[in-house]
PDB file of C-alpha atoms in Angstrom:
ATOM      1  CA  VAL A  18       0.498 -19.999   1.377  1.00  0.00           C
ATOM      2  CA  GLU A  19       3.983 -21.330   0.775  1.00  0.00           C
ATOM      3  CA  GLY A  20       4.324 -23.016  -2.579  1.00  0.00           C
ATOM      4  CA  TYR A  21       0.938 -21.844  -3.807  1.00  0.00           C
ATOM      5  CA  PRO A  22       1.288 -20.777  -7.446  1.00  0.00           C
ATOM      6  CA  MET A  23       0.403 -17.267  -8.494  1.00  0.00           C
ATOM      7  CA  ASP A  24       1.213 -14.784 -11.246  1.00  0.00           C
ATOM      8  CA  LEU A  25       2.470 -11.310 -10.484  1.00  0.00           C
ATOM      9  CA  VAL A  26       2.608  -8.945 -13.458  1.00  0.00           C
ATOM     10  CA  ALA A  27       4.504  -5.676 -12.980  1.00  0.00           C
ATOM     11  CA  ILE A  28       4.149  -2.684 -15.279  1.00  0.00           C
ATOM     12  CA  SER A  29       6.461   0.328 -15.223  1.00  0.00           C
ATOM     13  CA  GLY A  30       5.481   3.976 -15.375  1.00  0.00           C
ATOM     14  CA  LEU A  31       5.982   7.187 -17.290  1.00  0.00           C
ATOM     15  CA  GLY A  32       9.388   7.296 -18.958  1.00  0.00           C
ATOM     16  CA  GLY A  33      10.278   4.028 -17.240  1.00  0.00           C
ATOM     17  CA  HIS A  34      12.018   0.859 -18.376  1.00  0.00           C
ATOM     18  CA  ALA A  35      10.338  -2.510 -17.847  1.00  0.00           C
ATOM     19  CA  PHE A  36      13.329  -3.912 -15.906  1.00  0.00           C
ATOM     20  CA  GLY A  37      15.313  -0.827 -14.927  1.00  0.00           C
ATOM     21  CA  SER A  38      12.381   0.904 -13.244  1.00  0.00           C
ATOM     22  CA  PHE A  39      12.445  -1.712 -10.477  1.00  0.00           C
ATOM     23  CA  LYS A  40      16.243  -1.953 -10.148  1.00  0.00           C
ATOM     24  CA  GLU A  41      18.039  -0.269  -7.270  1.00  0.00           C
ATOM     25  CA  ARG A  42      19.589   3.071  -8.139  1.00  0.00           C
ATOM     26  CA  GLY A  43      23.338   2.705  -8.687  1.00  0.00           C
ATOM     27  CA  GLY A  44      23.268  -1.060  -8.239  1.00  0.00           C
ATOM     28  CA  SER A  45      22.232  -4.313  -9.880  1.00  0.00           C
ATOM     29  CA  HIS A  46      19.606  -5.593  -7.434  1.00  0.00           C
ATOM     30  CA  MET A  47      16.159  -5.953  -9.014  1.00  0.00           C
ATOM     31  CA  TRP A  48      13.808  -6.906  -6.204  1.00  0.00           C
ATOM     32  CA  LEU A  49      11.083  -8.481  -8.345  1.00  0.00           C
ATOM     33  CA  ALA A  50      13.599 -10.967  -9.727  1.00  0.00           C
ATOM     34  CA  ASP A  51      16.124 -11.246  -6.892  1.00  0.00           C
ATOM     35  CA  THR A  52      14.066 -10.997  -3.688  1.00  0.00           C
ATOM     36  CA  LEU A  53      10.348 -11.511  -4.241  1.00  0.00           C
ATOM     37  CA  PRO A  54      10.509 -15.173  -5.396  1.00  0.00           C
ATOM     38  CA  LYS A  55      12.417 -16.055  -2.202  1.00  0.00           C
ATOM     39  CA  HIS A  56       9.575 -14.732  -0.073  1.00  0.00           C
ATOM     40  CA  LEU A  57       6.804 -16.093  -2.301  1.00  0.00           C
ATOM     41  CA  PRO A  58       7.843 -19.560  -3.476  1.00  0.00           C
ATOM     42  CA  GLY A  59       5.901 -20.609  -6.553  1.00  0.00           C
ATOM     43  CA  VAL A  60       5.244 -17.089  -7.805  1.00  0.00           C
ATOM     44  CA  ARG A  61       5.725 -16.449 -11.522  1.00  0.00           C
ATOM     45  CA  VAL A  62       6.939 -12.867 -11.880  1.00  0.00           C
ATOM     46  CA  LEU A  63       6.476 -11.149 -15.243  1.00  0.00           C
ATOM     47  CA  ILE A  64       7.309  -7.589 -16.260  1.00  0.00           C
ATOM     48  CA  TYR A  65       5.540  -5.686 -19.003  1.00  0.00           C
ATOM     49  CA  GLY A  66       7.336  -3.091 -21.090  1.00  0.00           C
ATOM     50  CA  TYR A  67       5.896  -0.407 -23.342  1.00  0.00           C
ATOM     51  CA  ASP A  68       7.188   2.813 -24.879  1.00  0.00           C
ATOM     52  CA  THR A  69       6.582   5.683 -22.457  1.00  0.00           C
ATOM     53  CA  LYS A  70       9.692   7.768 -22.995  1.00  0.00           C
ATOM     54  CA  LEU A  71       8.963  11.482 -22.982  1.00  0.00           C
ATOM     55  CA  GLU A  72      11.787  13.052 -24.961  1.00  0.00           C
ATOM     56  CA  ALA A  73      11.942  12.550 -28.748  1.00  0.00           C
ATOM     57  CA  ASN A  74       8.756  10.514 -28.872  1.00  0.00           C
ATOM     58  CA  ASN A  75       6.399  10.982 -31.836  1.00  0.00           C
ATOM     59  CA  SER A  76       3.734   8.614 -30.543  1.00  0.00           C
ATOM     60  CA  PHE A  77       0.048   9.555 -30.338  1.00  0.00           C
ATOM     61  CA  GLN A  78      -0.634   6.875 -27.710  1.00  0.00           C
ATOM     62  CA  SER A  79      -3.683   7.147 -25.461  1.00  0.00           C
ATOM     63  CA  PHE A  80      -4.673   5.444 -22.201  1.00  0.00           C
ATOM     64  CA  GLU A  81      -7.204   3.363 -24.115  1.00  0.00           C
ATOM     65  CA  GLY A  82      -4.643   2.199 -26.684  1.00  0.00           C
ATOM     66  CA  LEU A  83      -1.995   1.370 -24.093  1.00  0.00           C
ATOM     67  CA  ALA A  84      -4.561  -0.492 -21.994  1.00  0.00           C
ATOM     68  CA  SER A  85      -5.855  -2.485 -24.944  1.00  0.00           C
ATOM     69  CA  ALA A  86      -2.316  -3.601 -25.870  1.00  0.00           C
ATOM     70  CA  PHE A  87      -1.619  -4.570 -22.253  1.00  0.00           C
ATOM     71  CA  ARG A  88      -4.886  -6.494 -22.026  1.00  0.00           C
ATOM     72  CA  LEU A  89      -4.124  -8.481 -25.175  1.00  0.00           C
ATOM     73  CA  LYS A  90      -0.616  -9.355 -23.978  1.00  0.00           C
ATOM     74  CA  LEU A  91      -1.982 -10.342 -20.570  1.00  0.00           C
ATOM     75  CA  SER A  92      -4.445 -12.666 -22.263  1.00  0.00           C
ATOM     76  CA  SER A  93      -1.610 -14.222 -24.253  1.00  0.00           C
ATOM     77  CA  ILE A  94       0.705 -14.923 -21.297  1.00  0.00           C
ATOM     78  CA  ARG A  95      -2.176 -16.351 -19.260  1.00  0.00           C
ATOM     79  CA  GLN A  96      -2.826 -19.139 -21.761  1.00  0.00           C
ATOM     80  CA  GLY A  97      -2.662 -22.337 -19.718  1.00  0.00           C
ATOM     81  CA  TYR A  98      -2.598 -20.371 -16.444  1.00  0.00           C
ATOM     82  CA  GLU A  99      -6.225 -19.216 -16.435  1.00  0.00           C
ATOM     83  CA  ASP A 100      -6.953 -20.629 -12.957  1.00  0.00           C
ATOM     84  CA  VAL A 101      -3.768 -19.297 -11.333  1.00  0.00           C
ATOM     85  CA  PRO A 102      -4.378 -16.271  -9.054  1.00  0.00           C
ATOM     86  CA  LEU A 103      -3.199 -13.003 -10.584  1.00  0.00           C
ATOM     87  CA  VAL A 104      -1.839  -9.891  -8.863  1.00  0.00           C
ATOM     88  CA  LEU A 105      -1.016  -6.695 -10.762  1.00  0.00           C
ATOM     89  CA  LEU A 106       1.746  -4.363  -9.582  1.00  0.00           C
ATOM     90  CA  ALA A 107       2.114  -0.943 -11.170  1.00  0.00           C
ATOM     91  CA  HIS A 108       4.156   2.240 -10.931  1.00  0.00           C
ATOM     92  CA  SER A 109       2.950   5.697 -11.971  1.00  0.00           C
ATOM     93  CA  LEU A 110       1.345   5.664 -15.456  1.00  0.00           C
ATOM     94  CA  GLY A 111       1.414   1.858 -15.292  1.00  0.00           C
ATOM     95  CA  GLY A 112      -1.416   1.988 -12.772  1.00  0.00           C
ATOM     96  CA  ILE A 113      -3.530   4.150 -15.074  1.00  0.00           C
ATOM     97  CA  VAL A 114      -2.977   1.581 -17.840  1.00  0.00           C
ATOM     98  CA  VAL A 115      -3.914  -1.281 -15.501  1.00  0.00           C
ATOM     99  CA  LYS A 116      -7.082   0.483 -14.371  1.00  0.00           C
ATOM    100  CA  GLU A 117      -8.128   1.211 -17.949  1.00  0.00           C
ATOM    101  CA  ALA A 118      -7.452  -2.396 -18.984  1.00  0.00           C
ATOM    102  CA  LEU A 119      -9.575  -3.763 -16.131  1.00  0.00           C
ATOM    103  CA  ILE A 120     -12.376  -1.335 -16.949  1.00  0.00           C
ATOM    104  CA  GLN A 121     -12.316  -2.610 -20.538  1.00  0.00           C
ATOM    105  CA  LEU A 122     -12.495  -6.223 -19.347  1.00  0.00           C
ATOM    106  CA  TRP A 123     -15.320  -5.468 -16.910  1.00  0.00           C
ATOM    107  CA  ARG A 124     -17.409  -3.054 -18.981  1.00  0.00           C
ATOM    108  CA  ASP A 125     -17.191  -4.872 -22.310  1.00  0.00           C
ATOM    109  CA  ASN A 126     -17.423  -8.388 -20.850  1.00  0.00           C
ATOM    110  CA  ILE A 127     -14.077  -9.415 -22.387  1.00  0.00           C
ATOM    111  CA  ASP A 128     -12.085 -12.431 -21.195  1.00  0.00           C
ATOM    112  CA  ARG A 129     -13.824 -13.029 -17.873  1.00  0.00           C
ATOM    113  CA  LYS A 130     -11.206 -15.620 -16.944  1.00  0.00           C
ATOM    114  CA  ILE A 131      -8.597 -12.896 -16.447  1.00  0.00           C
ATOM    115  CA  LEU A 132     -10.955 -10.712 -14.454  1.00  0.00           C
ATOM    116  CA  ASN A 133     -12.046 -13.639 -12.278  1.00  0.00           C
ATOM    117  CA  ALA A 134      -8.433 -14.584 -11.541  1.00  0.00           C
ATOM    118  CA  ILE A 135      -7.386 -11.133 -10.308  1.00  0.00           C
ATOM    119  CA  TYR A 136      -7.059 -11.008  -6.536  1.00  0.00           C
ATOM    120  CA  GLY A 137      -5.829  -7.445  -6.279  1.00  0.00           C
ATOM    121  CA  MET A 138      -3.413  -4.691  -7.194  1.00  0.00           C
ATOM    122  CA  ILE A 139      -0.380  -2.992  -5.690  1.00  0.00           C
ATOM    123  CA  PHE A 140       0.085   0.610  -6.824  1.00  0.00           C
ATOM    124  CA  PHE A 141       3.184   2.763  -6.337  1.00  0.00           C
ATOM    125  CA  GLY A 142       2.727   6.488  -6.988  1.00  0.00           C
ATOM    126  CA  VAL A 143      -0.196   6.006  -9.365  1.00  0.00           C
ATOM    127  CA  PRO A 144      -1.676   9.460 -10.191  1.00  0.00           C
ATOM    128  CA  SER A 145      -5.357   8.541 -10.018  1.00  0.00           C
ATOM    129  CA  GLN A 146      -6.288  12.169  -9.372  1.00  0.00           C
ATOM    130  CA  GLY A 147      -3.549  13.527 -11.628  1.00  0.00           C
ATOM    131  CA  MET A 148       0.036  14.641 -11.112  1.00  0.00           C
ATOM    132  CA  ASP A 149       2.271  17.705 -11.359  1.00  0.00           C
ATOM    133  CA  ILE A 150       3.034  17.801 -15.091  1.00  0.00           C
ATOM    134  CA  GLU A 151       4.411  21.344 -15.235  1.00  0.00           C
ATOM    135  CA  SER A 152       7.991  20.128 -14.878  1.00  0.00           C
ATOM    136  CA  LEU A 153       7.448  17.475 -17.575  1.00  0.00           C
ATOM    137  CA  ILE A 154       6.152  19.845 -20.262  1.00  0.00           C
ATOM    138  CA  PRO A 155       9.679  21.027 -21.246  1.00  0.00           C
ATOM    139  CA  ILE A 156      10.599  17.392 -21.980  1.00  0.00           C
ATOM    140  CA  VAL A 157       7.837  16.758 -24.517  1.00  0.00           C
ATOM    141  CA  ASP A 158       8.263  20.224 -26.089  1.00  0.00           C
ATOM    142  CA  ASP A 159       5.195  20.229 -28.394  1.00  0.00           C
ATOM    143  CA  GLN A 160       5.596  16.577 -29.399  1.00  0.00           C
ATOM    144  CA  PRO A 161       2.545  14.418 -30.214  1.00  0.00           C
ATOM    145  CA  ASN A 162       2.774  12.721 -26.794  1.00  0.00           C
ATOM    146  CA  GLU A 163       2.030  16.046 -25.074  1.00  0.00           C
ATOM    147  CA  PHE A 164      -1.667  15.167 -25.389  1.00  0.00           C
ATOM    148  CA  MET A 165      -1.292  12.128 -23.135  1.00  0.00           C
ATOM    149  CA  LEU A 166       0.838  14.082 -20.688  1.00  0.00           C
ATOM    150  CA  HIS A 167      -1.908  16.675 -20.285  1.00  0.00           C
ATOM    151  CA  ALA A 168      -4.388  13.858 -19.709  1.00  0.00           C
ATOM    152  CA  LEU A 169      -2.326  12.979 -16.625  1.00  0.00           C
ATOM    153  CA  GLY A 170      -2.584  16.486 -15.188  1.00  0.00           C
ATOM    154  CA  ARG A 171      -4.576  17.464 -12.136  1.00  0.00           C
ATOM    155  CA  GLU A 172      -8.334  17.839 -12.700  1.00  0.00           C
ATOM    156  CA  SER A 173      -8.043  15.795 -15.902  1.00  0.00           C
ATOM    157  CA  PRO A 174     -11.537  14.898 -17.221  1.00  0.00           C
ATOM    158  CA  ALA A 175     -10.165  11.587 -18.519  1.00  0.00           C
ATOM    159  CA  LEU A 176      -8.876  10.594 -15.073  1.00  0.00           C
ATOM    160  CA  LEU A 177     -12.090  11.739 -13.398  1.00  0.00           C
ATOM    161  CA  ASP A 178     -14.133   9.456 -15.667  1.00  0.00           C
ATOM    162  CA  GLN A 179     -11.701   6.606 -15.065  1.00  0.00           C
ATOM    163  CA  ARG A 180     -11.902   7.007 -11.280  1.00  0.00           C
ATOM    164  CA  ARG A 181     -15.686   6.756 -11.344  1.00  0.00           C
ATOM    165  CA  GLU A 182     -15.635   3.588 -13.441  1.00  0.00           C
ATOM    166  CA  PHE A 183     -12.774   1.975 -11.528  1.00  0.00           C
ATOM    167  CA  ASN A 184     -14.334   2.580  -8.109  1.00  0.00           C
ATOM    168  CA  LYS A 185     -17.512   0.886  -9.354  1.00  0.00           C
ATOM    169  CA  LEU A 186     -15.394  -2.043 -10.549  1.00  0.00           C
ATOM    170  CA  LEU A 187     -13.613  -2.333  -7.170  1.00  0.00           C
ATOM    171  CA  LYS A 188     -16.931  -2.575  -5.341  1.00  0.00           C
ATOM    172  CA  ASP A 189     -18.467  -4.947  -7.862  1.00  0.00           C
ATOM    173  CA  ARG A 190     -15.522  -7.345  -7.932  1.00  0.00           C
ATOM    174  CA  GLU A 191     -14.447  -6.859  -4.280  1.00  0.00           C
ATOM    175  CA  LEU A 192     -10.825  -6.455  -5.342  1.00  0.00           C
ATOM    176  CA  GLU A 193      -8.018  -5.585  -2.927  1.00  0.00           C
ATOM    177  CA  LEU A 194      -6.023  -2.427  -3.646  1.00  0.00           C
ATOM    178  CA  PHE A 195      -2.820  -1.514  -1.802  1.00  0.00           C
ATOM    179  CA  CYS A 196      -1.342   1.928  -2.475  1.00  0.00           C
ATOM    180  CA  PHE A 197       2.092   3.354  -1.718  1.00  0.00           C
ATOM    181  CA  TYR A 198       2.679   7.096  -1.945  1.00  0.00           C
ATOM    182  CA  GLU A 199       5.841   9.182  -2.106  1.00  0.00           C
ATOM    183  CA  SER A 200       6.772  11.766   0.521  1.00  0.00           C
ATOM    184  CA  SER A 201      10.012  13.105  -0.977  1.00  0.00           C
ATOM    185  CA  LEU A 202      10.384  15.724  -3.698  1.00  0.00           C
ATOM    186  CA  SER A 203      11.562  14.679  -7.165  1.00  0.00           C
ATOM    187  CA  PRO A 204      14.106  16.484  -9.357  1.00  0.00           C
ATOM    188  CA  THR A 205      12.493  18.246 -12.300  1.00  0.00           C
ATOM    189  CA  ALA A 206      13.547  19.116 -15.834  1.00  0.00           C
ATOM    190  CA  VAL A 207      14.210  22.497 -17.424  1.00  0.00           C
ATOM    191  CA  ARG A 208      15.451  23.323 -20.888  1.00  0.00           C
ATOM    192  CA  GLN A 209      18.478  25.617 -20.787  1.00  0.00           C
ATOM    193  CA  ASP A 210      19.911  26.903 -24.075  1.00  0.00           C
ATOM    194  CA  GLY A 211      18.081  24.116 -25.863  1.00  0.00           C
ATOM    195  CA  VAL A 212      19.538  21.433 -23.588  1.00  0.00           C
ATOM    196  CA  LEU A 213      17.325  19.440 -21.211  1.00  0.00           C
ATOM    197  CA  LYS A 214      18.720  19.390 -17.665  1.00  0.00           C
ATOM    198  CA  MET A 215      17.382  18.026 -14.381  1.00  0.00           C
ATOM    199  CA  ALA A 216      17.980  21.372 -12.745  1.00  0.00           C
ATOM    200  CA  GLY A 217      14.435  22.569 -12.062  1.00  0.00           C
ATOM    201  CA  PRO A 218      12.897  23.131  -8.609  1.00  0.00           C
ATOM    202  CA  PRO A 219      12.118  19.867  -6.772  1.00  0.00           C
ATOM    203  CA  SER A 220       8.453  18.867  -6.837  1.00  0.00           C
ATOM    204  CA  LEU A 221       6.082  16.322  -5.314  1.00  0.00           C
ATOM    205  CA  LEU A 222       4.984  14.742  -8.580  1.00  0.00           C
ATOM    206  CA  VAL A 223       2.132  12.627  -7.219  1.00  0.00           C
ATOM    207  CA  GLY A 224       0.443  13.767  -4.016  1.00  0.00           C
ATOM    208  CA  LYS A 225      -0.836  11.455  -1.308  1.00  0.00           C
ATOM    209  CA  PHE A 226      -4.547  11.736  -2.083  1.00  0.00           C
ATOM    210  CA  SER A 227      -3.960  11.127  -5.767  1.00  0.00           C
ATOM    211  CA  ALA A 228      -1.861   8.028  -5.043  1.00  0.00           C
ATOM    212  CA  ILE A 229      -4.243   6.434  -2.512  1.00  0.00           C
ATOM    213  CA  ASP A 230      -7.471   7.018  -4.433  1.00  0.00           C
ATOM    214  CA  GLY A 231      -9.664   3.921  -4.315  1.00  0.00           C
ATOM    215  CA  ALA A 232      -7.825   2.215  -1.445  1.00  0.00           C
ATOM    216  CA  ARG A 233      -9.660   1.378   1.763  1.00  0.00           C
ATOM    217  CA  ASP A 234      -9.417   3.932   4.557  1.00  0.00           C
ATOM    218  CA  SER A 235      -6.830   2.075   6.597  1.00  0.00           C
ATOM    219  CA  PRO A 236      -3.051   2.418   7.072  1.00  0.00           C
ATOM    220  CA  PHE A 237      -2.854  -1.238   6.055  1.00  0.00           C
ATOM    221  CA  TYR A 238      -3.902  -0.307   2.528  1.00  0.00           C
ATOM    222  CA  ARG A 239      -2.228   3.131   2.358  1.00  0.00           C
ATOM    223  CA  GLN A 240       1.509   3.216   2.971  1.00  0.00           C
ATOM    224  CA  GLU A 241       3.902   6.156   2.861  1.00  0.00           C
ATOM    225  CA  LEU A 242       7.412   5.682   1.520  1.00  0.00           C
ATOM    226  CA  LYS A 243       9.989   8.427   2.096  1.00  0.00           C
ATOM    227  CA  ARG A 244      11.135   8.292  -1.504  1.00  0.00           C
ATOM    228  CA  ASP A 245      10.706  10.343  -4.650  1.00  0.00           C
ATOM    229  CA  HIS A 246       8.526   9.334  -7.588  1.00  0.00           C
ATOM    230  CA  SER A 247      11.207   7.321  -9.370  1.00  0.00           C
ATOM    231  CA  SER A 248      12.784   5.576  -6.383  1.00  0.00           C
ATOM    232  CA  ILE A 249       9.460   4.518  -4.856  1.00  0.00           C
ATOM    233  CA  VAL A 250       9.826   1.189  -6.710  1.00  0.00           C
ATOM    234  CA  LYS A 251      13.610   0.798  -6.428  1.00  0.00           C
ATOM    235  CA  PHE A 252      14.754  -1.366  -3.520  1.00  0.00           C
ATOM    236  CA  SER A 253      18.155  -2.727  -2.560  1.00  0.00           C
ATOM    237  CA  ASP A 254      18.837  -6.142  -1.027  1.00  0.00           C
ATOM    238  CA  ASN A 255      17.579  -6.269   2.600  1.00  0.00           C
ATOM    239  CA  ASP A 256      15.996  -2.842   2.132  1.00  0.00           C
ATOM    240  CA  ASP A 257      14.083  -1.651   5.225  1.00  0.00           C
ATOM    241  CA  ASP A 258      11.166  -0.552   3.042  1.00  0.00           C
TER     242      ASP A 258
END
């Protein structure tokens, strides 16, 4: 409804930048700031940043820790906006963080006002059933954050548990979930003579069934984008997608 106020909170993914992740490649257009408000008058767009860089990162972060920090910040920015509808938009790892945060809110009966305000989620390349991490292993190179990277791999027990809980939440709360999945291969990293180069064999980082997990069985809720994992959330002005 034109002019109806709402909050949209966007969270970037693995190795992403809060603003740069959503900015067109090779240009300055950032669709969440430059285009979306024109189509949705009254929307308050917020972006959430957190440290997810892969190379030279000594963090021992976990899904639970990242989700808890996100949940607390979300609670803070919603002060005074508790009754405004909330939509969450996430790319890649950002969707795993969102799911974990909502599970915490739902399971532990924390801050029901946030949970009650959420109308739905928009996921871009979220690896709900895991992703191809083989090409990312050379980047972390035995760093502490390798643990979290392995937790994002295919057949990850952590993701399996999360899927079960999140699908229960979706049914219980009757939340809408729209999923976009990539259909182009992504460049991958290799370490050559100690130097990290994006010269590895191209790979589909997040497959279709992993990216659409939890969405209703309808093309309306499951959309293909002929883009790679990074560019799936980068749009130019008047972009066809």
